[in-house]
PDB file of C-alpha atoms in Angstrom:
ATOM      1  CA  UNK A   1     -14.183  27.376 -48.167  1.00 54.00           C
ATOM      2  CA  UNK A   2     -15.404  24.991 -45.348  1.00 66.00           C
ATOM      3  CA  UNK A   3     -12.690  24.341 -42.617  1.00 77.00           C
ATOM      4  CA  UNK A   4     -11.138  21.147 -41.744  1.00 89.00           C
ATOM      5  CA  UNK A   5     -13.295  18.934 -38.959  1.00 94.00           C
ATOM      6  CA  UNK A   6     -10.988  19.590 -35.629  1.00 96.00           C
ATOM      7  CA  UNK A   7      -9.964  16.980 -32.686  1.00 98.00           C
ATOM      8  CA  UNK A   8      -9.970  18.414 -29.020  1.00 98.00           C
ATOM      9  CA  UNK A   9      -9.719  16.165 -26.005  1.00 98.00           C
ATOM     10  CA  UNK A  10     -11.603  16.752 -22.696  1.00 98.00           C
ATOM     11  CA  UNK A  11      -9.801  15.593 -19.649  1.00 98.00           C
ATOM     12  CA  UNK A  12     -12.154  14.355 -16.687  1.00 94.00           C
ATOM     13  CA  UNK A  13     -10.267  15.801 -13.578  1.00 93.00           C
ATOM     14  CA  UNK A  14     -12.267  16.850 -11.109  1.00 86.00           C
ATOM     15  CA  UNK A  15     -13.672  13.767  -9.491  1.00 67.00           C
ATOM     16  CA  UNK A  16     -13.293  13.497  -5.332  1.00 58.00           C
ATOM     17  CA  UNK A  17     -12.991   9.938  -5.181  1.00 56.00           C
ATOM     18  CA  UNK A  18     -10.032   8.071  -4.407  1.00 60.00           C
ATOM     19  CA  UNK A  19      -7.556   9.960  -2.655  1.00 64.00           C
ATOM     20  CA  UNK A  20      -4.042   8.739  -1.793  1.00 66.00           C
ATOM     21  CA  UNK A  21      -1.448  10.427   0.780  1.00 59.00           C
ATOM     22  CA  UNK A  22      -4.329  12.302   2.731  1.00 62.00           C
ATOM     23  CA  UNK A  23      -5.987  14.924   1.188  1.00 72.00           C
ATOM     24  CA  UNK A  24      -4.047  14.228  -2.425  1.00 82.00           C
ATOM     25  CA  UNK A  25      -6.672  13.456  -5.468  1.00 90.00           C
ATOM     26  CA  UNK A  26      -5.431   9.978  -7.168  1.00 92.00           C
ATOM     27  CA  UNK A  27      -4.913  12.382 -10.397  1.00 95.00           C
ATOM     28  CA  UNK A  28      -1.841  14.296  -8.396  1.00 95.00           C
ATOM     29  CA  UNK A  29      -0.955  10.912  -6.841  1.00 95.00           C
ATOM     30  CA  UNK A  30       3.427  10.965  -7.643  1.00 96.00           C
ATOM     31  CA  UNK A  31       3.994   8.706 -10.422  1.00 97.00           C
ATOM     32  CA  UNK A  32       7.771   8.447 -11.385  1.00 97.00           C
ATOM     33  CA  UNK A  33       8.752  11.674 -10.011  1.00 97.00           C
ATOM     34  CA  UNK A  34       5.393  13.537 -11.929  1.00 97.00           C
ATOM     35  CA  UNK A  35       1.811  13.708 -10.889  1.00 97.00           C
ATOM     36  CA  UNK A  36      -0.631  10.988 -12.612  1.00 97.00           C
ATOM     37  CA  UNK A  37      -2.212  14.074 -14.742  1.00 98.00           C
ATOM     38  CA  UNK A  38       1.296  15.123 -15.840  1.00 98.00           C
ATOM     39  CA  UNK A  39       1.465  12.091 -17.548  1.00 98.00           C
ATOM     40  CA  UNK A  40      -1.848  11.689 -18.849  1.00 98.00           C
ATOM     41  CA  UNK A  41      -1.942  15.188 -20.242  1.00 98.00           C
ATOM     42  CA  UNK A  42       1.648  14.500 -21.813  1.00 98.00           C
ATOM     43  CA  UNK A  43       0.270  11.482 -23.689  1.00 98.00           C
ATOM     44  CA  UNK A  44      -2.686  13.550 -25.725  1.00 98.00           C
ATOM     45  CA  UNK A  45      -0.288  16.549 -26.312  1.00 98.00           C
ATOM     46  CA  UNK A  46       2.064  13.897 -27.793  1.00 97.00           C
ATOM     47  CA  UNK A  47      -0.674  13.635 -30.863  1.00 97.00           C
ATOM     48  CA  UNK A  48      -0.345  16.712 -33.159  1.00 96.00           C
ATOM     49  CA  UNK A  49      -4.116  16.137 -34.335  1.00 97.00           C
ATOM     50  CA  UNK A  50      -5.431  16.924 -30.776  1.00 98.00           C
ATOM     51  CA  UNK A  51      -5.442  20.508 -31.171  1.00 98.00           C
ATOM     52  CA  UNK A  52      -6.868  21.870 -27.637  1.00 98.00           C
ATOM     53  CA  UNK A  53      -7.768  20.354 -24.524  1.00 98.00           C
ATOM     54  CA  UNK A  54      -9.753  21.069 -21.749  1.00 98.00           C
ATOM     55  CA  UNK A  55      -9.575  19.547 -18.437  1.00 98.00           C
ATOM     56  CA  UNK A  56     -12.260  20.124 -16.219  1.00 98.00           C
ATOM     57  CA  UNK A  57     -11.299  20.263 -12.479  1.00 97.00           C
ATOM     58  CA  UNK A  58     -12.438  20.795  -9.051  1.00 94.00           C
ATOM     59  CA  UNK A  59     -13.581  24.341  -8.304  1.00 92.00           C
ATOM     60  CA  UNK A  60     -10.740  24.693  -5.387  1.00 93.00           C
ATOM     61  CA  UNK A  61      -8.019  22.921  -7.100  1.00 94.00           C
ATOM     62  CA  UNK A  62      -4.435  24.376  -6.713  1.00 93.00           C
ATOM     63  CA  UNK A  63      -2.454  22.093  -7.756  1.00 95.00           C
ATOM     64  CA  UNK A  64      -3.436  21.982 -11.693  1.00 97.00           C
ATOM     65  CA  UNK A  65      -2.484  25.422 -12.368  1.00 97.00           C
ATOM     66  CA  UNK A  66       1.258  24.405 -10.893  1.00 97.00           C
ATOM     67  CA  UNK A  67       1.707  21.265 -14.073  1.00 98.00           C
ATOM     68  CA  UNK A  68       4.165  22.322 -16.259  1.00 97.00           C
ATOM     69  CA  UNK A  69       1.438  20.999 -19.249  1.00 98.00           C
ATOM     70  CA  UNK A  70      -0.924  23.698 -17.632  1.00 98.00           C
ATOM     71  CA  UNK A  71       0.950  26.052 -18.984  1.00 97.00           C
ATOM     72  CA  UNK A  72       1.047  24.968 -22.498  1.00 98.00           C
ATOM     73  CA  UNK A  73      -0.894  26.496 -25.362  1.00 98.00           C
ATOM     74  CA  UNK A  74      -3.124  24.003 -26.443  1.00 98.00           C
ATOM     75  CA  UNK A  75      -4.781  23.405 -22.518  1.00 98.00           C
ATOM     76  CA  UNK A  76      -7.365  24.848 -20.584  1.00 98.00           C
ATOM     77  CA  UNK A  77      -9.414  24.570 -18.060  1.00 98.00           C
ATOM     78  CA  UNK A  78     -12.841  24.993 -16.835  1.00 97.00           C
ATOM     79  CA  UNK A  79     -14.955  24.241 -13.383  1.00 95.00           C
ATOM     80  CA  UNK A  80     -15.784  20.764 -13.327  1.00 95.00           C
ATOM     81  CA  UNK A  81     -18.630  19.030 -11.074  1.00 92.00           C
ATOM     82  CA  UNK A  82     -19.810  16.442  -9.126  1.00 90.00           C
ATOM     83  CA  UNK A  83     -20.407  13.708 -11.036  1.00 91.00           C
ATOM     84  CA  UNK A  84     -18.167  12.984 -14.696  1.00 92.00           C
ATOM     85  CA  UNK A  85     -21.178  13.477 -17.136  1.00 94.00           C
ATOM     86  CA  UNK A  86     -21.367  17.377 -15.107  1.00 95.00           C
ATOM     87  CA  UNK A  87     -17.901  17.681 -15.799  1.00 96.00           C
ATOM     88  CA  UNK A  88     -17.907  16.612 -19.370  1.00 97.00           C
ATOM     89  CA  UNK A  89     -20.872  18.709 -20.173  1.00 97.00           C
ATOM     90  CA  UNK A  90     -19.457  22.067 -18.774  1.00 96.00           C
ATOM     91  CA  UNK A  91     -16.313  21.531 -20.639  1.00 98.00           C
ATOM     92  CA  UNK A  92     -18.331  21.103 -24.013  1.00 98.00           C
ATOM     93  CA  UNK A  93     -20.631  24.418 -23.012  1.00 97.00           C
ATOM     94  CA  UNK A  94     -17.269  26.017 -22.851  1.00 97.00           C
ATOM     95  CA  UNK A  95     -16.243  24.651 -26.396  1.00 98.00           C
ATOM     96  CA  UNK A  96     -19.390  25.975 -27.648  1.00 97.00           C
ATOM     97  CA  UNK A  97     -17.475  28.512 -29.599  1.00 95.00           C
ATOM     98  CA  UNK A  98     -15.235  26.628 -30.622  1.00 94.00           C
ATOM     99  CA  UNK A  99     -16.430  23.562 -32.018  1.00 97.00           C
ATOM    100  CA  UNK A 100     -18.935  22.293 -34.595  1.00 97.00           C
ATOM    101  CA  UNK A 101     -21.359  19.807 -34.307  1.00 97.00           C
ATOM    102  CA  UNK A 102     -19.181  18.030 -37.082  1.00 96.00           C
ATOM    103  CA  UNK A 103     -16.015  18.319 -34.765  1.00 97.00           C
ATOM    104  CA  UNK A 104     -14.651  15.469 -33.133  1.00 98.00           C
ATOM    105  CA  UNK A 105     -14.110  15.131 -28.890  1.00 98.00           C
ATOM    106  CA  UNK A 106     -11.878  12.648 -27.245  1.00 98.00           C
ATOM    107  CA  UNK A 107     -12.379  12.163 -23.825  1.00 98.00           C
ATOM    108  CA  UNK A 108     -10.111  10.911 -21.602  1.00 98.00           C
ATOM    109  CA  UNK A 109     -10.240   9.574 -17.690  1.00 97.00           C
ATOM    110  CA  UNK A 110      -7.188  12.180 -16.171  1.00 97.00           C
ATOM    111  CA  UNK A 111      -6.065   8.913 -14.278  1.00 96.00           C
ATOM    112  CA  UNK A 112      -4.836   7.086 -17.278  1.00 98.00           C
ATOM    113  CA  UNK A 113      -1.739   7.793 -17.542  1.00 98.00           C
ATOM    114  CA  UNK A 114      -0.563   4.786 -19.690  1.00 98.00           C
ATOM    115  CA  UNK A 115      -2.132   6.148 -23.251  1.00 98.00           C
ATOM    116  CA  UNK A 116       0.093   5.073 -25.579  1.00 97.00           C
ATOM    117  CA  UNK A 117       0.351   7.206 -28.813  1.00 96.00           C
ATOM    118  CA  UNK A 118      -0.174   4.221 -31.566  1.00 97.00           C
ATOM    119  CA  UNK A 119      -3.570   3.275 -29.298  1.00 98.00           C
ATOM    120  CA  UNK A 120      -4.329   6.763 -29.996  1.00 98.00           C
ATOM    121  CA  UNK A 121      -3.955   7.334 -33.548  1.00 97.00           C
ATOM    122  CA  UNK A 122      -5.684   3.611 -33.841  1.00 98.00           C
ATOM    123  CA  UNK A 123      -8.709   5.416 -32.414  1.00 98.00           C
ATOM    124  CA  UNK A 124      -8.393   8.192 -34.210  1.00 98.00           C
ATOM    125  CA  UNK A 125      -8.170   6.160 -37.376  1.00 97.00           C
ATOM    126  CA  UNK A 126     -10.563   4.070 -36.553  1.00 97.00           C
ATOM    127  CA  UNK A 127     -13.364   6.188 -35.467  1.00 97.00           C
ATOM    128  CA  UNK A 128     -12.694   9.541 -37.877  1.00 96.00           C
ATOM    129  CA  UNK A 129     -15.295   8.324 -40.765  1.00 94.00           C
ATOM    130  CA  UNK A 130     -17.372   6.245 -38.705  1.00 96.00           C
ATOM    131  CA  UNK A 131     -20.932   7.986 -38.254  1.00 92.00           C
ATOM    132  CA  UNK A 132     -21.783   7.340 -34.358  1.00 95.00           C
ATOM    133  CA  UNK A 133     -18.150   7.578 -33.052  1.00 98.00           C
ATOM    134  CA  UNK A 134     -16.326   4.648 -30.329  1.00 98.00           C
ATOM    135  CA  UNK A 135     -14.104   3.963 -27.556  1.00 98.00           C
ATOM    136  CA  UNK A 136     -10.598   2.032 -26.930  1.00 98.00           C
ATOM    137  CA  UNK A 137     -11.833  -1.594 -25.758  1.00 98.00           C
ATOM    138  CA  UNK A 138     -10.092  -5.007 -24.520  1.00 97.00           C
ATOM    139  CA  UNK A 139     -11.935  -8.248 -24.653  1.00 96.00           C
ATOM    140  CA  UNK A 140     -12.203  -9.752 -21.367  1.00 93.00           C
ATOM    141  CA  UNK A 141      -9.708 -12.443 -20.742  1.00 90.00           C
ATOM    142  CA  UNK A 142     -10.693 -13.363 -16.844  1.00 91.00           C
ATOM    143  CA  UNK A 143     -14.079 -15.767 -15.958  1.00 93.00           C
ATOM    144  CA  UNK A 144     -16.350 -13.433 -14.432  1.00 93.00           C
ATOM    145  CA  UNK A 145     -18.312 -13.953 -11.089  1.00 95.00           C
ATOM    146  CA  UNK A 146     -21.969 -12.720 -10.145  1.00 94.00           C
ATOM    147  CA  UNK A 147     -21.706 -12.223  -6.349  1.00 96.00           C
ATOM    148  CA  UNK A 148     -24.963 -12.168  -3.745  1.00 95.00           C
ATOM    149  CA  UNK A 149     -25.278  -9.513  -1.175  1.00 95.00           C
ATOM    150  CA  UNK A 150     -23.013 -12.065   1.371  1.00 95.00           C
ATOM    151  CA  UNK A 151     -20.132 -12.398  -1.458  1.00 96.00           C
ATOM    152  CA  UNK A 152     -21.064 -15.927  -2.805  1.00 97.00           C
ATOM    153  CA  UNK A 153     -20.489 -16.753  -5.940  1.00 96.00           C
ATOM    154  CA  UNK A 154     -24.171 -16.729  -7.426  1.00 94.00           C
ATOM    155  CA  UNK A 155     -23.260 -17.877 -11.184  1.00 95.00           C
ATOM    156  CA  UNK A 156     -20.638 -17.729 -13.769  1.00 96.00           C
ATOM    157  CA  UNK A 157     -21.430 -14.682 -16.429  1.00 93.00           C
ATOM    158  CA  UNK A 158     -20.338 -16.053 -19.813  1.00 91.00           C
ATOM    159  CA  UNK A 159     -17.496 -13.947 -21.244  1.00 89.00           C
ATOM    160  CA  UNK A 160     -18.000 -13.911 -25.021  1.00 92.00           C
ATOM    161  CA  UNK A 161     -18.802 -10.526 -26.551  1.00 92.00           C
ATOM    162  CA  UNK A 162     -17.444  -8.866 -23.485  1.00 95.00           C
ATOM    163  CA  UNK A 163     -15.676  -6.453 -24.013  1.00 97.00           C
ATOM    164  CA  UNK A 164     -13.804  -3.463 -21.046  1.00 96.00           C
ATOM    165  CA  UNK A 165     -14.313   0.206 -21.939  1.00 98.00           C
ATOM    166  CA  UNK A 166     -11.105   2.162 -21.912  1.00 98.00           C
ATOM    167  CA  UNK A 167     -10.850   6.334 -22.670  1.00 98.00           C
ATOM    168  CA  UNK A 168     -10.057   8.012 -24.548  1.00 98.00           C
ATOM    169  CA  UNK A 169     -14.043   8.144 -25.995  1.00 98.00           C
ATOM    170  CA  UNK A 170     -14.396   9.910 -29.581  1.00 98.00           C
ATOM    171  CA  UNK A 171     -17.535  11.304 -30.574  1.00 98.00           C
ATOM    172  CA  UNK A 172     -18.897  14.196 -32.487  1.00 98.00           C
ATOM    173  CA  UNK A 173     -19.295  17.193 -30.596  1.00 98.00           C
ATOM    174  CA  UNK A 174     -23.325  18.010 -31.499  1.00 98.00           C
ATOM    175  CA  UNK A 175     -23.607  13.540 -30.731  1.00 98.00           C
ATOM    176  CA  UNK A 176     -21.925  13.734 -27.372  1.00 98.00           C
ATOM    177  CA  UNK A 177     -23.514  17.546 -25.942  1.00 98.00           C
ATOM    178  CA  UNK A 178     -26.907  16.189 -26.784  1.00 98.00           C
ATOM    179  CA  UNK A 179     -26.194  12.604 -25.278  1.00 98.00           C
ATOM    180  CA  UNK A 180     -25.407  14.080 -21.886  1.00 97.00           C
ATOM    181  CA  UNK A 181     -28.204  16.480 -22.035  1.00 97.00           C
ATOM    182  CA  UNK A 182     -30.503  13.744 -22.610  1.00 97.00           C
ATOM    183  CA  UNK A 183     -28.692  12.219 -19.376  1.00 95.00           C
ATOM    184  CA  UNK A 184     -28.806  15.230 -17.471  1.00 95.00           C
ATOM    185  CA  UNK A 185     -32.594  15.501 -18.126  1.00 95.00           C
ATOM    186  CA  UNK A 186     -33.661  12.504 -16.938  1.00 94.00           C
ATOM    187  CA  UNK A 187     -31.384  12.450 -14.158  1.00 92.00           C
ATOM    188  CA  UNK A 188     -29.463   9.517 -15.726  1.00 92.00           C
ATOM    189  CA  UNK A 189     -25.702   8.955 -13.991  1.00 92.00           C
ATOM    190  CA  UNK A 190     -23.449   7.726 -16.651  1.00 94.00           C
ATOM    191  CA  UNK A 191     -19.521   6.279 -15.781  1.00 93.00           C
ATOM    192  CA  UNK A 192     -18.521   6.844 -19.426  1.00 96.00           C
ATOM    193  CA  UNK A 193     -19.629   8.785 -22.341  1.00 98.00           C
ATOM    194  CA  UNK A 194     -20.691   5.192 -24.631  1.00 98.00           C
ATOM    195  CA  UNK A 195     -23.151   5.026 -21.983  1.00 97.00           C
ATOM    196  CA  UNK A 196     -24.722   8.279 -22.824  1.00 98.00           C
ATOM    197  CA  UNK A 197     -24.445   8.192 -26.596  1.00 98.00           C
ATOM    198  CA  UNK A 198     -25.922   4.258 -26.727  1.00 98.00           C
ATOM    199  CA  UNK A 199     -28.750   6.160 -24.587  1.00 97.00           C
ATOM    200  CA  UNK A 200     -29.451   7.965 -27.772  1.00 97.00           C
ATOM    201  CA  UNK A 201     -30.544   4.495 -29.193  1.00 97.00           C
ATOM    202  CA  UNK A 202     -26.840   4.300 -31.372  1.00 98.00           C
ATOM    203  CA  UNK A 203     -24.043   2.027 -30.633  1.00 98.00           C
ATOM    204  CA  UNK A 204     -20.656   3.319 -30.625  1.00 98.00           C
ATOM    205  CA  UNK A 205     -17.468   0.964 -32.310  1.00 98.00           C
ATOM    206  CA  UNK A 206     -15.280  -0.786 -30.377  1.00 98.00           C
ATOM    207  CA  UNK A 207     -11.760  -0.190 -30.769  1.00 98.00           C
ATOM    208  CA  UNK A 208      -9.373  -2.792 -29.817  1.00 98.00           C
ATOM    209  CA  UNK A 209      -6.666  -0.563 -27.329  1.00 98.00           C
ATOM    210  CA  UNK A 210      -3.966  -2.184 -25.229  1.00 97.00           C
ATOM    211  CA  UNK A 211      -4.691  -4.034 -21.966  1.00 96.00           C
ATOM    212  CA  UNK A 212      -2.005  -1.816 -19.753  1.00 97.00           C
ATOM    213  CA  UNK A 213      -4.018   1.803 -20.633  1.00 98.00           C
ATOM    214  CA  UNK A 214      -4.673   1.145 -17.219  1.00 97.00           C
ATOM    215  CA  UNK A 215      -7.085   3.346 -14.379  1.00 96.00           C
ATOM    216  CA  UNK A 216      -5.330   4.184 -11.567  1.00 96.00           C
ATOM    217  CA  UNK A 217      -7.860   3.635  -8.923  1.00 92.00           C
ATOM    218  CA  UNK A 218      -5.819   2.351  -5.899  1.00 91.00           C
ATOM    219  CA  UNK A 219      -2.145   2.991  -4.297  1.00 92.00           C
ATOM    220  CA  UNK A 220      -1.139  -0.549  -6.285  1.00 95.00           C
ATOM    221  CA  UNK A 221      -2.017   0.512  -9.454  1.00 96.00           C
ATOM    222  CA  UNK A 222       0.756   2.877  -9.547  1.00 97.00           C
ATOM    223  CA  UNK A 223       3.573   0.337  -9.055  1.00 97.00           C
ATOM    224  CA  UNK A 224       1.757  -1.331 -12.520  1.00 97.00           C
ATOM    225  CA  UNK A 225       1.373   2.454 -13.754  1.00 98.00           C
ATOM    226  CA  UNK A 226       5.281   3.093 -13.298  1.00 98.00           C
ATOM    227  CA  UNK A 227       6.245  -0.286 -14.703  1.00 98.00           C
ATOM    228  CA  UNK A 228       3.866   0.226 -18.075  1.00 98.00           C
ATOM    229  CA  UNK A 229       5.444   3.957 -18.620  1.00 97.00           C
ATOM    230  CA  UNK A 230       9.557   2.348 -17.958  1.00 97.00           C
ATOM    231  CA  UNK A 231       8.766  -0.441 -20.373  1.00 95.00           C
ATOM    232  CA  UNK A 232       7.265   2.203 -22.655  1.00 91.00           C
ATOM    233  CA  UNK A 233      10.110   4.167 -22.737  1.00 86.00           C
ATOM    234  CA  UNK A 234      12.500   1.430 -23.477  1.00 83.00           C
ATOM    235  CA  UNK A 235      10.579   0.597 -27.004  1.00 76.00           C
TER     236      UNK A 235
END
């Protein structure tokens, strides 16, 4: 009797980027009294069909190990690297006996802490029979600018069909590990993992997710981080 096709998440967390307070990663930034990842981990363990996930994180982080979600059953970690599609990779190797080819990996930006749960099961839902896999999207509202080397505005870039990638990213495990070994061959640096699957010549579905799954990338966004997660918990 063939088993069911299973759902884990992968967790991006060991980027060296922005860093707020000092030494602090943006992931551990405080948000509402909990760390961004605290969040962001809370919102895919929310989801009963997620059953595992691995985070992949800095080889000299301490401060993982001290979330209370690090402690809970369904998470692990693993070493991540330099650059996300490294990270991503070494958490599938370390799924390798895990998962299927058939099985289904969600991965998520650890500084998005704003995933709400129906955006989640709309992914899910919308991706599980599809046969390449997709991402949570938002059509792009604001007029966008091409800018020259001396920020001038060179031209307007037309709008339509535009669309903002958002995590999580759902693709089959076999789809996605060869995807970012094709990347990792050629020496190919990818920001998301539609980048490295369309580089397999297939094009991932769009799934329309809400505006305010936001990326914490500067001090500000958490003031619109915090105001997303109170207005959340007053629905």
């Amino acid at each position: 009797m063939s088993r069911a096709v299973r759902h884990w998440a992968v967790v991006a967390a060991a980027g060296r980027g922005e860093r707020f307070g000092g030494r602090r990663p943006k992931q551990y930034a405080p948000l509402l009294g909990r760390p961004v990842l605290s969040w962001t981990l809370s919102a895919l363990l929310a989801e009963p069909v997620i059953e595992g996930i691995m985070v992949a994180i800095a080889h000299d982080d301490r401060r993982f190990a001290r979330l209370p979600e690090a402690g809970n059953s369904r998470v692990r970690s693993c070493a991540g690297g330099a650059r996300r599609e490294l990270s991503v990779a070494g958490a599938l190797r370390d799924l390798e006996t895990e998962l299927r080819d058939s099985d289904w990996v969600l991965v998520h930006d650890a500084a998005r802490p704003c995933l709400q749960r129906a955006d989640l099961r709309e992914l899910v839902s919308g991706v599980e029979d599809d046969a390449v896999g997709g991402l949570l999207a938002v059509p792009l509202g604001d007029t966008l600018k091409a800018a020259s080397d001396d920020q001038r505005c060179e031209r307007t870039v037309p709008r339509e069909g535009l669309w903002r990638a958002l995590t999580p990213q759902m693709f089959r495990y076999g789809v996605l590990r060869r995807a970012l070994t094709l990347c990792l061959d050629r020496e190919r640096s990818v920001t998301d993992e539609s980048a490295a699957v369309e580089l397999l010549g297939l094009r991932p579905k769009l799934i329309a997710g809400r505006s305010d799954n936001l990326k914490v990338t500067r001090p500000e966004d958490l003031v619109l981080a915090a105001a997303v997660l109170q207005a959340a918990r007053r629905r």
